[in-house]
Coordinates of C-alpha atoms and ligand atoms in Angstrom, one line a residue:
X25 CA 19.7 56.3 184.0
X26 CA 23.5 56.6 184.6
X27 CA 24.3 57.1 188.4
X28 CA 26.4 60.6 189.5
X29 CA 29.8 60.2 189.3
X30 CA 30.0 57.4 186.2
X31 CA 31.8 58.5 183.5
X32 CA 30.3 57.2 180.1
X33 CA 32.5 57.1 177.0
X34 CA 32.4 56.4 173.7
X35 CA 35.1 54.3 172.7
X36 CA 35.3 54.1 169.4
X37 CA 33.3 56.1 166.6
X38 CA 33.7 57.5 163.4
X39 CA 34.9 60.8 162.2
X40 CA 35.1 61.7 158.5
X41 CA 37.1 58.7 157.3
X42 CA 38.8 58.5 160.9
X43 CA 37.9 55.6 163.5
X44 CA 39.0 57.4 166.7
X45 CA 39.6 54.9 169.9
X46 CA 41.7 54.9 172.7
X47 CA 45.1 53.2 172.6
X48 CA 44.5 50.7 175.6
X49 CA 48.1 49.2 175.5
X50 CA 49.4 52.8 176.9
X51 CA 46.3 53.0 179.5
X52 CA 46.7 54.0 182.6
X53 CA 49.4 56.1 182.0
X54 CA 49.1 57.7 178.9
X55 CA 46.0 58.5 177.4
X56 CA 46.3 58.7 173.6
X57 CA 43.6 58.7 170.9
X58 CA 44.6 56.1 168.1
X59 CA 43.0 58.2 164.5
X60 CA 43.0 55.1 162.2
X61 CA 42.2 55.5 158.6
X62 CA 43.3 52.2 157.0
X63 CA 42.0 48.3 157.3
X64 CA 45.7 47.6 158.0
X65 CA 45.9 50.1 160.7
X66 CA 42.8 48.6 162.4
X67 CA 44.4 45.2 162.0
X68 CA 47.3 46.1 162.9
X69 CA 45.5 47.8 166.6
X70 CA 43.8 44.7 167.2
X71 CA 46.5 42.2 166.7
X72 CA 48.6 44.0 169.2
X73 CA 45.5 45.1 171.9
X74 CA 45.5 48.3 171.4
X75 CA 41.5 47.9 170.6
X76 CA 40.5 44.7 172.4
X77 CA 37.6 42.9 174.1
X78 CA 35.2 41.2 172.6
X79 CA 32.2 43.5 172.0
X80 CA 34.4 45.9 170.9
X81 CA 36.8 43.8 168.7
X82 CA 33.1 43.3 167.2
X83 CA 32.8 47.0 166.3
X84 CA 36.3 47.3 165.6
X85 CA 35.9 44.7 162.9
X86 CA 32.9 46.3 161.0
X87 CA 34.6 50.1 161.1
X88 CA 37.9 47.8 159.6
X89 CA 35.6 47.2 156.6
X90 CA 34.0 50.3 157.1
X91 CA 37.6 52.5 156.4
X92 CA 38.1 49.9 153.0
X93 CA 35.0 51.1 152.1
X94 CA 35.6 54.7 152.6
X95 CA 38.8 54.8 150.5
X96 CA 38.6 52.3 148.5
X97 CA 39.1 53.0 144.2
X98 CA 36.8 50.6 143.1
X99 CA 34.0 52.1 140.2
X100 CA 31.9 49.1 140.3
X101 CA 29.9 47.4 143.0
X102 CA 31.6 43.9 142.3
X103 CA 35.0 46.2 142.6
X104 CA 34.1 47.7 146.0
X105 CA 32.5 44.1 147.0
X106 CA 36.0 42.4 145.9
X107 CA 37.5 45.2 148.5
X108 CA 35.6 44.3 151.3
X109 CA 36.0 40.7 151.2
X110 CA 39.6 41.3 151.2
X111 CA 39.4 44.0 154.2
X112 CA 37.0 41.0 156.2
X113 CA 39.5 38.1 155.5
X114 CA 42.4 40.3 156.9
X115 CA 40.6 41.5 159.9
X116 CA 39.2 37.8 160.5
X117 CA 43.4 36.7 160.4
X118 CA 44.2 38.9 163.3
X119 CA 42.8 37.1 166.8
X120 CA 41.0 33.6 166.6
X121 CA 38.8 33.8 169.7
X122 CA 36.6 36.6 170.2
X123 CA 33.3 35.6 168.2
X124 CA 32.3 39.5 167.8
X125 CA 35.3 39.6 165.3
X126 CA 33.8 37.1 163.1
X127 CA 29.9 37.8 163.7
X128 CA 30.5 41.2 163.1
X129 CA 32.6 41.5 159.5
X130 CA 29.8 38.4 158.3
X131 CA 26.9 41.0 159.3
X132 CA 29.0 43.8 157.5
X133 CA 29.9 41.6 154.6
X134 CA 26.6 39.9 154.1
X135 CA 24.8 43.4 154.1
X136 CA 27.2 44.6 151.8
X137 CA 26.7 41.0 148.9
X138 CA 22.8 41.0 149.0
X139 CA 23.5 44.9 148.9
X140 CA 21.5 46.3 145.3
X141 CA 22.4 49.8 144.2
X142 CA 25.5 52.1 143.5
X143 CA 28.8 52.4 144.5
X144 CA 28.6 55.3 146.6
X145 CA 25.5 53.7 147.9
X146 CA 27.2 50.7 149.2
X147 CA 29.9 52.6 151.1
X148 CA 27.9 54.8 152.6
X149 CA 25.8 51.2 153.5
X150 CA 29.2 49.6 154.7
X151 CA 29.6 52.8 157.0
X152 CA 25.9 53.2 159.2
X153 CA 26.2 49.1 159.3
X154 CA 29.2 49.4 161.1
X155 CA 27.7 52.4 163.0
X156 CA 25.0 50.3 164.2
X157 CA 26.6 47.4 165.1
X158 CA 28.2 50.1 167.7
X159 CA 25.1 52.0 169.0
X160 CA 23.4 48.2 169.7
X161 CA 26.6 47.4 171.8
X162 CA 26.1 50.4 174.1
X163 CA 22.8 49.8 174.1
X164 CA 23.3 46.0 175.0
X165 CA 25.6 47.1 177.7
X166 CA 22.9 49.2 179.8
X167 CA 20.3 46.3 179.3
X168 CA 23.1 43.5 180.6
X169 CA 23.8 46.2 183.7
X170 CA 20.5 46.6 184.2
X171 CA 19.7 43.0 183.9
X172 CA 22.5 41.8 186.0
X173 CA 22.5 44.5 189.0
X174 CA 19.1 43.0 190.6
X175 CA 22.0 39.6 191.3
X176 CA 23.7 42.0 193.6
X177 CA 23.1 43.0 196.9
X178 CA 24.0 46.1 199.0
X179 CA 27.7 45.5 200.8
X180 CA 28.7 42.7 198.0
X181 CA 32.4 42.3 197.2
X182 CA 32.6 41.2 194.0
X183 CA 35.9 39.6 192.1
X184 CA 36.3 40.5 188.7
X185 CA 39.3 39.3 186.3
X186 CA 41.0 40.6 183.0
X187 CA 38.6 44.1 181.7
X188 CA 35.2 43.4 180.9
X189 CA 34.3 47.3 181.4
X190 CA 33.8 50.0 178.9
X191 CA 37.3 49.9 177.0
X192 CA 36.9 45.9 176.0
X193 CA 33.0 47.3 174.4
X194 CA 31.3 50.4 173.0
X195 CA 30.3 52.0 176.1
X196 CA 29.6 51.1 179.7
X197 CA 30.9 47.4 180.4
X198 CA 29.4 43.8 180.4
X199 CA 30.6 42.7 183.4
X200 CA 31.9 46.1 184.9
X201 CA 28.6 47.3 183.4
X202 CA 26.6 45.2 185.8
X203 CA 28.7 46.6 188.5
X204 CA 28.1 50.1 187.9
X205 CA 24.2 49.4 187.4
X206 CA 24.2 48.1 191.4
X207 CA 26.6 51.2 192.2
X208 CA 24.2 53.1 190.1
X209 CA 21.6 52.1 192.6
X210 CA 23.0 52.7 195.8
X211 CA 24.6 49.5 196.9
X212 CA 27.5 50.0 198.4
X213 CA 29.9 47.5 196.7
X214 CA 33.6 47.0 196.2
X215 CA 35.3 45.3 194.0
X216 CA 38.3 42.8 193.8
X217 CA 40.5 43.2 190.5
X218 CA 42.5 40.5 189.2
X219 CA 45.5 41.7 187.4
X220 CA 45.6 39.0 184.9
X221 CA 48.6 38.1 184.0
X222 CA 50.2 38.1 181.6
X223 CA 49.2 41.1 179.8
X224 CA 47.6 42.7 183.3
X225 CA 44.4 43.9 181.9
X226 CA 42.9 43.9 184.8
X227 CA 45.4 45.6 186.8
X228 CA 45.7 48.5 184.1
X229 CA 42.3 49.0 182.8
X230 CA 39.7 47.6 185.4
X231 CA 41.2 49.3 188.0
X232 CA 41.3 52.7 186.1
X233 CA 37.9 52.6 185.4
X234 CA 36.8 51.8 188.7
X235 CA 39.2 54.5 190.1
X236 CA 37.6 56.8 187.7
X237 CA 33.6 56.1 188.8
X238 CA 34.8 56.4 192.5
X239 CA 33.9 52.7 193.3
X240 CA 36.0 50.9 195.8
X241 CA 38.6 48.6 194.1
X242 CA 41.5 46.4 195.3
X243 CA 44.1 45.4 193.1
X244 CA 45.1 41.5 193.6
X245 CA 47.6 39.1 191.5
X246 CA 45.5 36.2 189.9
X247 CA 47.0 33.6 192.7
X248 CA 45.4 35.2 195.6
X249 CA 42.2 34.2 194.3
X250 CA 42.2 31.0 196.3
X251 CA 43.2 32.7 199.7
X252 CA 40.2 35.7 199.4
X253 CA 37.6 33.1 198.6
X254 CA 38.7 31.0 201.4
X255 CA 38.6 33.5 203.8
X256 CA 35.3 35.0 202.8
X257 CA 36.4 38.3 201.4
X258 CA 34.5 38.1 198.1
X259 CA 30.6 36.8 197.6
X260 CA 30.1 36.6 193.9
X261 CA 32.5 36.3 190.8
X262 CA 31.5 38.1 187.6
X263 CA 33.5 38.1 184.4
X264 CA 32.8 38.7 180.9
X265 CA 33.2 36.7 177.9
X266 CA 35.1 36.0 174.6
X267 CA 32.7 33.1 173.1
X268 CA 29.8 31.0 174.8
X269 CA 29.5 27.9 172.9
X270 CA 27.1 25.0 173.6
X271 CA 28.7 23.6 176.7
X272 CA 30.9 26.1 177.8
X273 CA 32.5 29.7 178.1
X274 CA 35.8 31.3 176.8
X275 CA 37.3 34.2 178.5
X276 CA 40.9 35.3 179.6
X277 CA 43.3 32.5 180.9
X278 CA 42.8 32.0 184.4
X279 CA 38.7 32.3 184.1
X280 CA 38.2 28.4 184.2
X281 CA 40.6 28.1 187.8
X282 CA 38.8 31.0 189.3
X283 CA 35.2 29.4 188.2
X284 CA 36.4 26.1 189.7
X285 CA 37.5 28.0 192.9
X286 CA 34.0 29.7 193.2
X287 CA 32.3 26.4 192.4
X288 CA 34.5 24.5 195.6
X289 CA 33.6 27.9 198.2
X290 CA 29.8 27.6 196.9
X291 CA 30.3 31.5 195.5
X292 CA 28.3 32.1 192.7
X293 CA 29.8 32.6 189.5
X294 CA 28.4 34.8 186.7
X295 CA 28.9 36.0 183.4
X296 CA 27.9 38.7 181.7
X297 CA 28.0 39.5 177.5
X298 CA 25.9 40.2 174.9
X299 CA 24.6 37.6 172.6
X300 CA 26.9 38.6 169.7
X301 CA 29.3 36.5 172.3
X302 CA 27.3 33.6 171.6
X303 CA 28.3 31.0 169.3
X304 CA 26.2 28.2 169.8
X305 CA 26.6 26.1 166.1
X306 CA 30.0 24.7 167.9
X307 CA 31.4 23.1 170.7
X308 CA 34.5 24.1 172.9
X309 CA 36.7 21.7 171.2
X310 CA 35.8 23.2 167.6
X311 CA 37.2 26.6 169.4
X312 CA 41.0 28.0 168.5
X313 CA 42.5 29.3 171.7
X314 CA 44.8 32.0 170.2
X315 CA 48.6 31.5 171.6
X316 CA 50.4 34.9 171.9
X317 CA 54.0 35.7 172.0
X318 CA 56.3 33.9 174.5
X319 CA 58.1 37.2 175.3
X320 CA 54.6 38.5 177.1
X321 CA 55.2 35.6 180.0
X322 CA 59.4 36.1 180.0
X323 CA 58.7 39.6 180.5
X324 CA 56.9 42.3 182.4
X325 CA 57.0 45.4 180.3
X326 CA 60.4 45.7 179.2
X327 CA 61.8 43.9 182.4
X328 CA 63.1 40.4 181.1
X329 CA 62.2 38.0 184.6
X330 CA 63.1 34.5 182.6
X331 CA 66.0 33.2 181.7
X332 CA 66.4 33.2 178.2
X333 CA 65.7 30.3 176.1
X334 CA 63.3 29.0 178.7
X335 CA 60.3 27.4 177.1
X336 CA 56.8 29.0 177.2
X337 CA 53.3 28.5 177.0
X338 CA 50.8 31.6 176.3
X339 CA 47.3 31.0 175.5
X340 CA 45.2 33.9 175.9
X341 CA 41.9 32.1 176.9
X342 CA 40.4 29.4 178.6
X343 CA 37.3 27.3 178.4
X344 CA 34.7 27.0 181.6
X345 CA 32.1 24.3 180.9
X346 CA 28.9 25.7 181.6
X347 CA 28.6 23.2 184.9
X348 CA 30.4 25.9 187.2
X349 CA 28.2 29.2 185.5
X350 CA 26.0 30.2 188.1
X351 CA 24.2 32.2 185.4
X352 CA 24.9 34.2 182.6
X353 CA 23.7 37.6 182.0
X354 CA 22.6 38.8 178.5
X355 CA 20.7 42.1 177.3
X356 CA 17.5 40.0 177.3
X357 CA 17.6 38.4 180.7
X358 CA 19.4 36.1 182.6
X359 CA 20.4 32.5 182.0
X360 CA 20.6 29.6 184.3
X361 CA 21.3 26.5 184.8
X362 CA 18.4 25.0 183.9
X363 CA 18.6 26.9 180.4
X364 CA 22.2 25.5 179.4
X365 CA 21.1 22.1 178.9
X366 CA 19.1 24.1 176.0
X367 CA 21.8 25.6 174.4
X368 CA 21.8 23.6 171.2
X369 CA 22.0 26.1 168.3
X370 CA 19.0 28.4 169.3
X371 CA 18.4 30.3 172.5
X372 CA 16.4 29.1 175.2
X373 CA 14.7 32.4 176.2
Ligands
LIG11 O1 42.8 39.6 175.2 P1 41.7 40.6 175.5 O2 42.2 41.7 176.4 O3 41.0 41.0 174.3 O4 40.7 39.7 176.3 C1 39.5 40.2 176.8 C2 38.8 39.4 177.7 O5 39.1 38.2 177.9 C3 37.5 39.9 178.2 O6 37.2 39.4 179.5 C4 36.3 39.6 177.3 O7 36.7 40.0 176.0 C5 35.1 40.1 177.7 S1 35.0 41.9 177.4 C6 33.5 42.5 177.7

């Protein structure tokens, strides 16, 4: 049941050839619906983050091939099957991290090769996978919430970095999702929002969505973790995630500081994703850390604040071995601990 006062949205779907989904790279201030009706357009929306997150970078990617299905020329299935391939390897070329990118074209794509019947059979195939791989996400999102709100308790403050709410997944939220499940159930919570620099997710989309909902947020720059832990103003950290692989987890830059932080103030940390997020045939050193553009550190917006020609560094995500994951919160329950030492290319539960 969703509480009074949460807004639930859909963000991405399918119209009649059109995958509608909100630009995120104008959010808060403008809200504009992107109307995307090429594989190149979709690639082109996630390279740049105007879809992003994993879950829905997983969706993202099977619409992608969904929309090369839809217009694609080809009379024969091996045609159309070329087609796809070709729409999966350019959607798979945009961001390296995310798993949901990968998992989701390779569900798409496989479908679509042991696939037997028509053409038009096969796109219309291509197009309800793709639909499906959405509806489970929302649905995976209410059983992580529910799953993940009995961890909190009534007057928590809870510190939450980058956007792991409804825009980065089909509906509802992995880590935000958690948090509106306790809102949802009277606990009187607040939340602390990271603004995760350098492409301030947090400060531009978590706290919109919170705003939104009506549950208490406070905006604070990423270095002022330290001081609210140390002064006691935050009891548990939950954040979402980009990849789980055998020993550890990959979210946004500045994750693996803030789980270290939360590991020396004895403040749990959790995280919360789906198991689409999981990745558990590699290590973390098998995993490519995508390094984005050096003018998103010398500048804020448009506002140059680095001398030019300085050298820069700009990975997008980090790795957190699974020693400083209090737990981590999937649609089928919640794993601890004791349950990492298991993660070795099955699930433990
Ligand atoms: O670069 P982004 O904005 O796609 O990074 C998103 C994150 O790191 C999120 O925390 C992660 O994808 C989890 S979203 C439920």
């Amino acid at each position: 049941m969703i509480a009074e006062g949460i807004v639930v949205m859909r963000m991405i779907k399918w119209e009649n050839g059109l995958v509608l989904t909100p630009d995120q790279t104008l959010l808060p201030l403008e809200e504009v619906t992107l109307k995307l009706c090429s594989v190149e357009q979709m690639a082109e929306a996630i390279k740049t983050l105007r879809v992003r997150g994993a879950p829905l970078l997983g969706a993202a990617a099977a619409f992608g091939v969904a929309l090369s299905a839809y217009y694609s020329k080809a009379q024969t299935l091996s045609e159309l099957l070329s087609d796809l391939e070709e729409a999966g390897t350019t959607i798979k070329m945009q961001r390296p991290t995310a798993v949901n990118l990968f998992w989701a074209t390779d569900r798409v794509l496989n479908m679509a090769r042991a696939y037997k019947g028509d053409v038009e059979g096969l796109r219309a195939a291509v197009i309800l996978e793709a639909k499906q791989i959405a509806d489970e996400d929302a649905a995976q999102n209410y059983a992580i919430g529910k799953n993940g709100a009995v961890l909190i308790n009534d007057g928590d403050t809870i510190l939450t970095h980058c956007n792991a709410g409804e825009l980065a997944t089909v509906e509802y939220g992995t880590a935000l999702g958690v948090i509106r499940a306790a809102w949802g159930q009277g606990k009187k919570i607040k939340v602390l929002a990271d603004e995760t620099r350098p492409l301030l997710q947090g400060a531009r989309l978590t706290t919109y969505e919170l705003q939104r909902d009506g549950i208490p947020v406070t905006l604070i720059t990423d270095n002022m973790a330290g001081y609210v832990m140390s002064k006691g103003l935050i009891n548990k950290v939950i954040v979402g995630a980009d990849r789980i692989v055998q020993d550890a987890v990959f979210n946004k830059i500045g994750t693996y500081s803030l789980a270290v932080l939360a590991h020396e103030h004895n403040i749990p940390f959790y995280v919360a994703a789906p198991k689409s997020t999981f990745d558990l045939t590699c290590k973390a050193e098998n995993v490519t850390i995508e390094e984005r553009k050096p003018c998103e550190v010398t500048h804020v917006g448009c506002q140059q604040t680095a001398p030019n020609g300085v050298n820069v560094m700009n990975p997008a995500f980090d790795a957190t071995p699974l020693k400083y994951v209090t737990g981590i919160i999937t649609e089928t329950g919640i794993y601890t601990k004791d349950h990492f030492q298991k993660f070795n290319k099955t699930f433990p539960l």
